[in-house]
């Protein structure tokens, strides 16, 4: 408890420096703005500002980068709600509910709930972060390869079960994502696989161009099939802040999202996407209105947004507690520290305890900055729907390509991004979940490595591997989620079949009422 | 969704699975294999899942083939916005333009390739006002150059204009 208050006090103390606010407010502003650009996430924003952190103190650099992450998670939900484009993989389910609300003219309700949930999830998860970061370092001895494998598995199964209308197609999509990760060097023996002698494929695909291509570029291509203005489908923009009754209804979902986001975000490779998916699923199971999920549920948005922001804090637990980066942004955060002469590893915060204070300051300061400017900024971003839709699609596509180029300075990465954008276009048109493919592509190497190294660790005995209590529990829950998804899809099909029959009957005989 | 294309794509998945499977058996470990699964185990499973999954989709489609009248059926994927005409070729042309832009960026340079791409893509997206086409292309090119090229220090390819703008970076 003493350590908890010491770290919290240290973070608040750093916030007393007015000069730091000159970094935190622009950081949050940049995060929201970059997040609002579809397809350009925190990784790109980090990649772009990383060179500037050389000029900063390590604590200022950490606080600045984290304020970007805080703003970015909320910013990602803005295009998801306003134009139906996921700003990041984690906001895919925000698209389902937020865009549906926007099309019904309830934009303010969707954005307001996203804003409140992002703030709440972020603020509460900071307390979880402080409480867990030190004790978690002891978990290195408990979370071995089997547990990690099962957590990756449940992440993929959740997304297959939740985002598709056809389970075999979902499994194929996830397998495609795993296949993308297989290209390059085998993670255990370093044998080359599927590189066909092409030098650029020797180290495999970089995850950012692949995921942005599959998720964002494919969506832009799909949207390019039609020429119309958003104002035609948006109706009037209602920017009124949601009433307290709506916020109160969402509180349980926010709590679920915050807890799930913090813990799942802390899992290496998991990050905000599976955190959002799992908390969405849990929230749906708890809800009195599960039928609204995917069609404009404010509880769904709340769970999703709280989980995404809480995952920011969760990601920092292994990143700073163990020196183990668990996501692309965490890798870049550690890169910033390496530039400052620090050595990533389990002794990182032991040698530099001020980094924990800086992380708390960055998360807390980013949240306060978001509280001050976030709602105003999101309303300003609402003007995007008044802009010519064709211009937005083309400019977004051009910025995504430029962002990919800016990350690696390689045209080949832009071509990879576009190639996967084309594949994703056909996948999304024919019901192969692009979300499952994107997530599997990110997790593929670790998924395989934990399975193989884990089996090796347990004398190649699957019973020992899968029989560990946490692993067995998570695998059983995963299979239950898969079965639940199959039953749900079957039920929805029957329902839509019945609706079709009723519509045909109405067309033939007129409505009975 | 056209059920014939859905069936065709499932067939492609099966063929791709066969390809992955054949390639997997050709993977040679570079060193001593320290685990039972080995470097080819995971790809073999992936190839098999593609084949089984593709066949499952094909079987499901064929089983309902006669029950579903006509070729257009309820989509499994993301539907188009209702009430607005959709054009596949419009999207394909945009894809082609994007590839051409990426491929020509180094040769033509940012200042020539970018306005051509933005203007061309807007024309494909049925923007007919010349002022909008030219204005959007020029404004986008200048602003992104200032943000990425000047503020962020990204070295954008300048092509034939390298001599003119090279010193600006």
XYZ file of C-alpha atoms in Angstrom:
682
model
C 0.000 0.000 0.000
C 2.894 2.282 0.852
C 4.396 1.695 -2.596
C 0.987 2.370 -4.210
C 0.651 5.818 -2.666
C 4.317 6.608 -3.223
C 3.966 5.929 -6.979
C 0.640 7.791 -7.218
C 2.095 10.727 -5.300
C 5.209 10.697 -7.479
C 3.089 10.889 -10.621
C 0.917 13.705 -9.270
C 4.068 15.496 -8.156
C 5.507 15.433 -11.684
C 2.238 16.942 -12.958
C 3.021 19.995 -10.819
C 5.618 20.979 -13.404
C 3.853 23.465 -15.713
C 6.362 22.816 -18.488
C 5.195 19.199 -18.658
C 1.701 20.373 -19.546
C 3.197 21.980 -22.648
C 3.888 18.414 -23.751
C 0.850 16.637 -22.292
C -1.873 18.809 -23.857
C -0.339 18.776 -27.365
C 0.296 15.044 -26.872
C -3.367 14.326 -26.118
C -4.423 16.667 -28.935
C -2.099 14.895 -31.370
C -3.345 11.530 -30.124
C -7.001 12.405 -30.700
C -6.299 13.968 -34.096
C -4.117 11.127 -35.367
C -6.569 8.605 -33.930
C -9.339 10.317 -35.846
C -7.488 9.657 -39.096
C -8.670 6.202 -40.153
C -5.889 3.663 -40.355
C -3.297 5.805 -38.631
C -2.895 4.658 -35.061
C -0.672 5.260 -32.076
C 2.148 3.233 -33.644
C 2.429 5.652 -36.541
C 2.067 8.647 -34.223
C 4.799 7.239 -31.969
C 6.990 6.494 -34.959
C 6.611 10.070 -36.159
C 7.344 11.813 -32.837
C 10.049 9.415 -31.644
C 12.909 11.494 -33.080
C 11.697 14.508 -31.081
C 11.885 12.620 -27.769
C 15.690 12.668 -27.982
C 15.444 16.330 -27.005
C 13.409 15.518 -23.861
C 14.167 14.185 -20.385
C 13.309 10.452 -20.126
C 10.412 11.153 -17.749
C 9.034 13.869 -20.057
C 9.400 11.549 -23.063
C 7.468 8.752 -21.327
C 4.726 11.145 -20.161
C 4.466 12.731 -23.633
C 4.204 9.387 -25.436
C 1.587 8.095 -23.008
C -0.540 11.228 -23.345
C -0.573 10.517 -27.104
C -1.728 6.955 -26.410
C -4.521 8.190 -24.122
C -5.819 10.651 -26.718
C -5.355 8.175 -29.519
C -7.629 5.485 -28.078
C -10.492 7.971 -27.841
C -9.606 9.485 -31.220
C -9.890 6.038 -32.846
C -13.560 5.915 -31.957
C -14.357 9.164 -33.802
C -14.047 7.825 -37.394
C -15.562 4.537 -36.203
C -18.699 6.381 -35.116
C -18.824 9.096 -37.780
C -17.864 7.278 -40.965
C -17.863 3.604 -40.040
C -14.098 3.243 -40.434
C -12.219 1.538 -37.597
C -9.386 3.810 -36.482
C -7.697 0.705 -35.079
C -8.493 -3.038 -34.851
C -9.875 -2.467 -31.359
C -12.596 -0.125 -32.610
C -14.191 -2.607 -34.986
C -17.067 -3.214 -32.597
C -17.419 0.522 -31.990
C -18.146 0.727 -35.725
C -20.955 -1.801 -35.369
C -22.722 0.121 -32.603
C -21.459 3.694 -32.970
C -21.993 3.985 -36.720
C -25.465 2.489 -36.344
C -26.318 5.180 -33.770
C -24.818 7.882 -35.981
C -26.941 6.790 -38.924
C -29.987 7.020 -36.670
C -29.034 10.636 -35.903
C -27.795 9.838 -32.372
C -24.184 10.859 -32.960
C -23.896 12.856 -29.731
C -25.067 9.865 -27.709
C -22.488 7.555 -29.321
C -19.602 10.028 -29.036
C -20.587 11.075 -25.514
C -20.702 7.509 -24.208
C -17.377 6.777 -25.948
C -15.889 9.895 -24.329
C -17.150 9.099 -20.811
C -16.128 5.444 -21.089
C -12.669 6.372 -22.400
C -12.137 8.820 -19.514
C -13.528 6.447 -16.885
C -11.659 3.423 -18.210
C -8.412 5.354 -18.398
C -8.676 6.989 -14.972
C -9.606 3.841 -13.044
C -7.107 1.674 -14.886
C -4.285 3.953 -13.698
C -5.036 2.759 -10.168
C -4.952 -0.861 -11.396
C -1.661 -0.147 -13.137
C -0.059 1.180 -9.969
C -1.466 -1.669 -7.886
C -0.306 -4.384 -10.290
C 2.944 -3.233 -11.827
C 5.185 -4.222 -8.935
C 3.493 -7.497 -7.890
C 3.132 -8.566 -11.544
C 6.855 -8.902 -11.930
C 6.416 -12.012 -9.770
C 3.954 -13.469 -12.321
C 6.784 -14.175 -14.730
C 7.133 -17.399 -12.824
C 3.433 -18.334 -13.201
C 2.511 -17.185 -16.739
C 4.421 -19.641 -18.842
C 4.015 -20.549 -22.509
C 0.825 -22.656 -22.067
C -1.005 -19.812 -20.330
C 0.108 -17.323 -22.970
C -0.908 -19.710 -25.771
C -4.383 -20.118 -24.280
C -4.792 -16.345 -23.961
C -3.848 -15.823 -27.620
C -6.285 -18.590 -28.515
C -9.204 -17.013 -26.644
C -8.451 -13.656 -28.301
C -8.784 -15.196 -31.749
C -11.783 -17.352 -30.911
C -13.630 -14.358 -29.442
C -13.176 -12.353 -32.594
C -14.216 -15.263 -34.856
C -17.284 -15.842 -32.744
C -18.249 -12.197 -32.498
C -17.555 -10.505 -35.789
C -18.746 -12.920 -38.454
C -21.951 -14.438 -39.753
C -20.261 -17.706 -40.728
C -17.961 -19.625 -38.353
C -16.048 -21.626 -41.050
C -15.320 -18.344 -42.861
C -14.166 -16.815 -39.560
C -11.828 -19.738 -38.952
C -10.470 -19.451 -42.514
C -9.894 -15.719 -41.970
C -8.031 -16.290 -38.705
C -5.998 -19.028 -40.374
C -5.121 -16.596 -43.143
C -3.838 -14.190 -40.489
C -1.760 -16.978 -38.947
C -0.433 -17.788 -42.430
C 0.763 -14.186 -42.849
C 2.763 -14.558 -39.647
C 4.285 -17.840 -40.817
C 6.067 -16.139 -43.723
C 9.702 -15.538 -42.810
C 11.870 -17.161 -40.189
C 10.418 -19.882 -37.999
C 10.363 -18.444 -34.442
C 12.016 -21.490 -32.836
C 14.615 -22.905 -35.253
C 14.906 -19.822 -37.514
C 14.296 -21.950 -40.619
C 13.106 -19.869 -43.590
C 9.488 -20.500 -44.603
C 7.441 -19.299 -47.564
C 9.960 -16.639 -48.594
C 10.324 -18.126 -52.128
C 13.882 -16.795 -52.220
C 12.659 -13.191 -52.077
C 14.989 -11.201 -49.830
C 12.217 -8.855 -48.623
C 10.210 -11.821 -47.353
C 13.110 -13.383 -45.431
C 12.165 -11.619 -42.193
C 8.438 -11.888 -42.820
C 5.891 -9.115 -43.134
C 5.986 -6.108 -40.825
C 2.704 -6.236 -38.896
C 1.744 -2.576 -39.336
C 1.369 -2.513 -43.168
C -0.421 -5.861 -43.106
C -2.900 -4.951 -40.407
C -3.546 -1.443 -41.694
C -4.000 -2.900 -45.197
C -6.397 -5.637 -44.133
C -8.446 -3.456 -41.824
C -8.302 0.159 -42.938
C -7.343 0.146 -46.633
C -9.800 -2.659 -47.405
C -12.552 -0.589 -45.791
C -11.588 2.471 -47.839
C -11.698 0.357 -51.017
C -15.087 -1.015 -49.997
C -16.411 2.467 -49.301
C -15.124 3.547 -52.727
C -17.728 1.299 -54.369
C -20.332 3.988 -53.741
C -20.425 7.729 -54.385
C -22.717 9.683 -52.090
C -22.466 12.242 -49.319
C -22.585 11.265 -45.650
C -25.098 14.010 -44.980
C -27.498 11.995 -47.183
C -27.354 9.005 -44.822
C -26.410 10.781 -41.627
C -29.469 12.895 -41.135
C -29.211 15.788 -38.731
C -26.221 15.776 -36.403
C -27.320 15.732 -32.776
C -24.340 16.776 -30.672
C -26.160 16.846 -27.360
C -24.253 15.256 -24.476
C -25.887 11.990 -23.374
C -28.312 12.185 -20.431
C -27.239 10.829 -17.054
C -29.688 7.914 -17.373
C -27.796 6.682 -20.457
C -24.458 7.036 -18.672
C -25.791 5.204 -15.602
C -26.979 2.335 -17.800
C -23.440 1.985 -19.139
C -21.610 1.939 -15.795
C -21.535 -1.904 -15.445
C -20.173 -2.211 -19.006
C -17.526 0.425 -18.261
C -16.431 -1.475 -15.145
C -16.243 -4.735 -17.109
C -14.300 -2.981 -19.865
C -11.890 -1.329 -17.439
C -11.065 -4.511 -15.530
C -10.841 -6.655 -18.678
C -8.871 -4.001 -20.556
C -6.292 -3.646 -17.817
C -5.703 -7.369 -17.423
C -5.904 -8.387 -21.091
C -3.858 -5.351 -22.102
C -1.119 -6.637 -19.849
C -0.889 -9.898 -21.795
C 2.014 -9.855 -24.246
C 0.768 -9.446 -27.800
C -2.852 -9.116 -26.761
C -3.295 -5.351 -26.440
C -6.505 -3.408 -26.813
C -8.155 -5.436 -29.625
C -8.831 -8.705 -27.743
C -9.444 -6.665 -24.582
C -12.213 -4.796 -26.380
C -13.620 -7.982 -27.930
C -13.706 -9.912 -24.649
C -15.231 -7.082 -22.658
C -17.821 -6.536 -25.407
C -18.741 -10.216 -25.185
C -18.971 -10.089 -21.393
C -21.023 -6.929 -21.507
C -23.386 -8.510 -24.017
C -23.867 -11.522 -21.747
C -24.614 -9.242 -18.782
C -26.862 -6.819 -20.636
C -30.637 -6.664 -20.345
C -30.678 -5.686 -24.013
C -28.279 -8.132 -25.747
C -30.311 -7.823 -28.953
C -29.071 -4.220 -29.346
C -25.410 -5.260 -29.537
C -24.048 -4.708 -33.010
C -27.046 -2.575 -33.921
C -26.436 0.545 -31.837
C -25.850 -0.511 -28.244
C -24.480 2.201 -25.937
C -23.397 -0.524 -23.496
C -21.356 -2.122 -26.265
C -19.640 1.204 -26.994
C -18.981 1.762 -23.275
C -17.427 -1.682 -22.759
C -15.329 -1.339 -25.898
C -14.041 2.162 -25.212
C -13.330 1.573 -21.516
C -11.414 -1.601 -22.392
C -9.350 0.133 -25.077
C -8.240 2.944 -22.790
C -7.699 0.627 -19.845
C -5.493 -1.504 -22.104
C -3.133 1.509 -22.288
C -2.444 1.095 -18.587
C -2.462 -2.692 -18.878
C 0.166 -2.658 -21.626
C 2.456 -0.669 -19.364
C 2.409 -3.281 -16.615
C 4.673 -5.802 -18.402
C 6.392 -3.072 -20.430
C 7.660 -1.167 -17.401
C 7.309 -3.893 -14.771
C 9.180 -6.550 -16.724
C 10.767 -4.567 -19.549
C 8.698 -6.762 -21.862
C 6.974 -4.751 -24.616
C 3.579 -6.236 -25.397
C 2.532 -4.197 -28.442
C 3.877 -2.096 -31.282
C 3.452 1.104 -29.285
C 5.128 -0.481 -26.238
C 8.070 -1.446 -28.427
C 8.355 2.158 -29.579
C 8.057 3.398 -25.989
C 10.978 1.202 -24.994
C 12.839 2.395 -28.098
C 12.451 5.948 -26.800
C 13.973 4.854 -23.489
C 16.794 3.027 -25.259
C 17.565 6.226 -27.151
C 17.911 7.833 -23.709
C 20.510 5.217 -22.732
C 18.259 2.963 -20.646
C 18.448 -0.814 -20.948
C 15.080 -2.583 -21.371
C 14.610 -5.619 -19.144
C 13.248 -6.736 -15.776
C 15.550 -4.323 -13.969
C 14.313 -1.286 -15.914
C 12.147 0.260 -13.190
C 14.380 -1.029 -10.415
C 17.211 1.031 -11.889
C 14.980 3.954 -12.885
C 11.985 4.062 -10.509
C 11.135 7.564 -11.743
C 9.826 5.937 -14.942
C 6.827 4.586 -13.028
C 6.063 8.088 -11.734
C 6.420 9.422 -15.289
C 4.054 6.761 -16.613
C 1.453 7.685 -13.993
C 1.938 11.374 -14.836
C 1.537 10.687 -18.564
C -1.612 8.603 -18.143
C -3.155 10.936 -15.573
C -2.141 14.121 -17.394
C -3.379 12.694 -20.705
C -6.707 11.853 -19.069
C -7.052 15.355 -17.615
C -6.136 16.875 -20.983
C -8.709 14.634 -22.650
C -11.280 15.731 -20.076
C -10.573 19.362 -20.942
C -10.393 19.163 -24.735
C -11.761 15.760 -25.755
C -15.470 16.543 -26.024
C -14.842 19.847 -27.741
C -12.425 18.160 -30.116
C -14.788 15.314 -30.920
C -17.521 17.840 -31.733
C -15.060 19.660 -33.965
C -14.243 16.353 -35.665
C -17.963 15.859 -36.326
C -17.640 18.414 -39.088
C -15.909 15.659 -41.048
C -19.338 14.386 -42.152
C -20.042 17.713 -43.820
C -16.939 17.288 -45.946
C -17.226 15.747 -49.397
C -17.115 11.981 -48.748
C -15.108 11.247 -51.895
C -12.426 13.710 -50.798
C -12.241 12.128 -47.328
C -11.901 8.600 -48.751
C -9.172 9.596 -51.208
C -7.309 11.770 -48.686
C -7.528 9.035 -46.036
C -6.131 6.505 -48.492
C -3.315 8.865 -49.442
C -2.492 9.629 -45.776
C -2.483 5.937 -44.856
C -0.018 5.250 -47.693
C 2.110 8.216 -46.638
C 1.998 7.087 -43.002
C 3.155 3.592 -43.942
C 5.947 5.103 -46.025
C 6.909 7.426 -43.168
C 7.331 4.470 -40.812
C 9.830 2.479 -42.836
C 10.713 4.716 -45.817
C 10.086 1.667 -48.028
C 7.760 1.659 -51.020
C 7.552 -2.136 -50.667
C 5.702 -1.679 -47.352
C 3.167 0.573 -49.100
C 2.684 -2.098 -51.767
C 2.248 -4.775 -49.073
C -0.337 -2.570 -47.375
C -2.247 -2.073 -50.631
C -1.994 -5.784 -51.506
C -3.538 -6.772 -48.197
C -6.074 -3.994 -48.675
C -7.245 -5.689 -51.887
C -7.395 -9.097 -50.177
C -9.251 -7.541 -47.231
C -11.720 -5.940 -49.655
C -12.766 -9.337 -51.003
C -12.714 -10.844 -47.513
C -15.054 -8.231 -46.102
C -17.347 -8.423 -49.154
C -17.740 -12.197 -48.816
C -17.907 -12.554 -45.034
C -14.351 -13.570 -44.113
C -13.710 -11.587 -40.930
C -10.912 -9.074 -41.566
C -10.748 -8.441 -37.824
C -9.937 -12.097 -37.149
C -7.304 -12.070 -39.898
C -5.693 -8.871 -38.584
C -5.571 -10.073 -35.000
C -4.202 -13.493 -35.994
C -1.526 -11.830 -38.132
C -0.308 -9.908 -35.088
C -0.402 -12.898 -32.749
C 0.789 -15.568 -35.190
C 4.488 -15.728 -34.322
C 3.897 -15.694 -30.558
C 1.008 -18.163 -30.927
C 3.296 -20.666 -32.635
C 6.300 -19.954 -30.417
C 4.389 -20.398 -27.156
C 2.856 -23.653 -28.411
C 6.141 -25.156 -29.551
C 8.349 -23.915 -26.756
C 5.631 -24.744 -24.236
C 5.286 -28.309 -25.484
C 9.042 -28.610 -25.434
C 9.031 -27.394 -21.864
C 6.512 -30.085 -20.882
C 8.246 -33.050 -22.542
C 6.027 -32.752 -25.649
C 3.104 -33.997 -23.595
C -0.111 -32.190 -24.647
C -1.849 -33.333 -21.461
C 0.721 -31.596 -19.315
C 0.606 -28.515 -21.580
C -3.170 -28.136 -21.695
C -3.744 -29.568 -18.221
C -2.365 -26.574 -16.358
C -5.277 -25.005 -14.463
C -5.288 -21.559 -16.105
C -4.639 -22.994 -19.581
C -7.384 -25.609 -19.274
C -9.904 -23.064 -17.973
C -9.172 -20.556 -20.734
C -9.314 -23.261 -23.435
C -12.694 -24.500 -22.159
C -14.034 -20.920 -22.086
C -12.699 -20.411 -25.642
C -14.553 -23.458 -26.918
C -17.707 -22.296 -25.117
C -17.420 -18.909 -26.841
C -17.023 -20.656 -30.206
C -20.102 -22.823 -29.593
C -22.020 -19.764 -28.385
C -21.062 -17.921 -31.582
C -22.203 -20.842 -33.768
C -25.535 -21.079 -31.918
C -26.025 -17.306 -32.136
C -25.370 -17.251 -35.891
C -27.741 -20.190 -36.427
C -30.434 -18.459 -34.360
C -29.937 -15.149 -36.210
C -30.188 -16.958 -39.576
C -33.426 -18.646 -38.529
C -34.717 -15.298 -37.321
C -33.801 -13.511 -40.545
C -35.314 -16.392 -42.516
C -38.532 -15.986 -40.563
C -38.423 -12.211 -41.123
C -37.940 -12.813 -44.860
C -40.907 -15.173 -44.938
C -43.005 -12.622 -43.049
C -41.938 -9.870 -45.463
C -42.849 -12.055 -48.468
C -46.200 -12.838 -46.850
C -46.799 -9.128 -46.210
C -45.887 -8.316 -49.794
C -48.346 -10.894 -51.096
C -51.248 -10.371 -48.733
C -50.639 -6.980 -47.197
C -49.894 -6.299 -43.523
C -52.284 -7.964 -41.145
C -52.286 -5.128 -38.613
C -23.651 -11.341 -52.539
C -23.326 -13.499 -55.646
C -23.403 -17.140 -54.537
C -21.319 -18.197 -57.549
C -18.470 -15.858 -56.529
C -18.802 -17.062 -52.919
C -18.399 -20.651 -54.152
C -15.471 -19.632 -56.357
C -13.686 -17.926 -53.436
C -14.189 -21.035 -51.273
C -12.618 -23.044 -54.119
C -9.648 -20.635 -54.156
C -9.279 -21.195 -50.392
C -9.140 -24.973 -50.935
C -6.534 -24.590 -53.706
C -4.520 -22.179 -51.551
C -4.645 -24.746 -48.744
C -3.269 -27.416 -51.110
C -0.499 -25.004 -52.150
C 0.394 -24.259 -48.498
C 0.396 -27.971 -47.696
C 2.688 -28.856 -50.612
C 5.050 -25.980 -49.787
C 5.048 -26.960 -46.110
C 6.456 -30.388 -46.849
C 9.317 -28.677 -48.662
C 10.427 -26.708 -45.579
C 13.866 -27.843 -44.503
C 15.035 -27.123 -40.945
C 18.268 -25.119 -41.012
C 19.531 -26.552 -37.744
C 18.707 -29.322 -35.303
C 14.954 -29.494 -34.680
C 14.552 -29.099 -30.948
C 10.791 -29.545 -30.756
C 8.347 -32.206 -31.860
C 6.226 -29.896 -34.033
C 9.146 -28.494 -36.006
C 9.105 -25.649 -38.534
C 6.687 -27.402 -40.907
C 4.088 -28.519 -38.328
C 2.292 -25.194 -37.989
C 2.066 -24.551 -41.776
C 0.768 -28.102 -42.296
C -2.065 -27.428 -39.842
C -2.750 -24.075 -41.533
C -2.939 -25.709 -44.982
C -5.240 -28.411 -43.655
C -7.573 -25.874 -42.007
C -7.767 -23.971 -45.310
C -8.761 -27.143 -47.172
C -11.286 -28.330 -44.583
C -12.704 -24.827 -44.037
C -12.965 -24.137 -47.776
C -14.704 -27.464 -48.360
C -17.106 -26.708 -45.473
C -18.047 -23.370 -47.039
C -18.452 -25.005 -50.477
C -20.572 -27.800 -49.012
C -22.770 -25.308 -47.149
C -23.258 -23.234 -50.282
C -24.010 -26.223 -52.544
C -26.409 -27.736 -49.998
C -28.608 -24.626 -50.175
C -27.988 -23.970 -53.880
C -31.438 -24.849 -55.175
C -33.245 -23.487 -52.095
C -31.795 -20.022 -52.734
C -33.513 -18.710 -55.816
C -31.398 -16.490 -58.073
C -27.681 -15.824 -57.823
C -27.841 -12.873 -55.435
C -28.254 -13.974 -51.816
C -28.151 -12.404 -48.358
C -24.550 -11.253 -47.829
C -22.273 -12.844 -45.233
C -20.007 -9.801 -45.476
C -20.383 -6.057 -45.186
C -23.340 -4.915 -47.280
C -23.277 -1.752 -49.371
C -25.158 1.296 -48.173
C -28.779 0.606 -49.129
C -30.426 2.813 -51.700
C -27.170 3.993 -53.284
C -25.829 2.394 -56.489
C -22.585 0.463 -55.957
C -19.857 -0.042 -58.541
C -17.171 -2.706 -58.194
C -15.137 -1.277 -61.127
C -15.013 2.121 -59.363
C -13.263 0.465 -56.390
C -10.975 -1.574 -58.660
C -9.861 1.520 -60.571
C -9.068 3.237 -57.272
C -7.015 0.190 -56.224
C -5.123 0.312 -59.517
C -4.450 4.046 -59.133
C -3.159 3.481 -55.579
C -0.729 0.813 -56.803
C 0.403 3.040 -59.681
C 0.938 5.924 -57.233
C 3.103 3.780 -54.939
C 5.092 2.393 -57.863
C 5.664 5.803 -59.467
C 6.438 7.744 -56.284
C 10.192 7.289 -56.472
C 10.444 8.054 -60.198
C 7.996 10.953 -60.439
C 8.595 12.330 -56.951
C 6.091 13.401 -54.326
C 5.192 16.728 -55.938
C 4.200 15.204 -59.263
C 2.840 11.778 -58.273
C 0.695 12.935 -55.331
C -1.481 15.572 -57.053
C -1.887 13.218 -60.017
C -3.069 10.441 -57.697
C -5.373 12.619 -55.599
C -6.879 14.335 -58.655
C -7.245 11.054 -60.553
C -8.763 9.242 -57.581
C -11.257 12.052 -56.983
C -12.258 11.937 -60.641
C -12.818 8.179 -60.299
C -14.951 8.915 -57.236
C -17.132 11.098 -59.492
C -15.991 14.514 -58.299
C -16.679 16.584 -61.385
C -15.782 20.111 -60.311
C -12.385 21.051 -61.788
C -11.776 23.536 -58.987
C -12.355 20.808 -56.344
C -10.132 18.331 -58.193
C -7.215 20.733 -58.583
C -7.722 22.465 -55.229
C -7.891 19.250 -53.206
C -4.879 17.770 -55.018
C -2.702 20.854 -54.514
C -3.791 21.600 -50.922
C -3.299 17.967 -49.848
C 0.140 17.774 -51.456
C 1.378 21.009 -49.910
C -0.018 20.367 -46.412
C 1.236 16.785 -46.175
C 4.647 17.858 -47.451
C 4.826 20.552 -44.763
C 3.683 18.138 -42.024
C 5.565 14.991 -43.007
C 8.459 16.351 -45.033
C 9.291 19.536 -43.156
C 7.921 19.146 -39.586
C 8.396 15.407 -39.141
C 11.563 15.158 -41.190
C 10.358 12.293 -43.399
C 12.510 12.228 -46.523
C 9.925 12.115 -49.279
C 11.125 11.151 -52.747
C 11.363 14.251 -54.930
C 12.125 12.638 -58.294
C 13.032 15.099 -61.025
C 12.377 18.034 -58.661
C 15.082 16.904 -56.213
C 17.359 19.755 -57.225
C 14.630 22.308 -56.650
C 13.356 21.089 -53.279
C 16.230 18.979 -52.025
C 17.635 21.730 -49.882
C 14.269 22.315 -48.198
C 14.586 19.087 -46.195
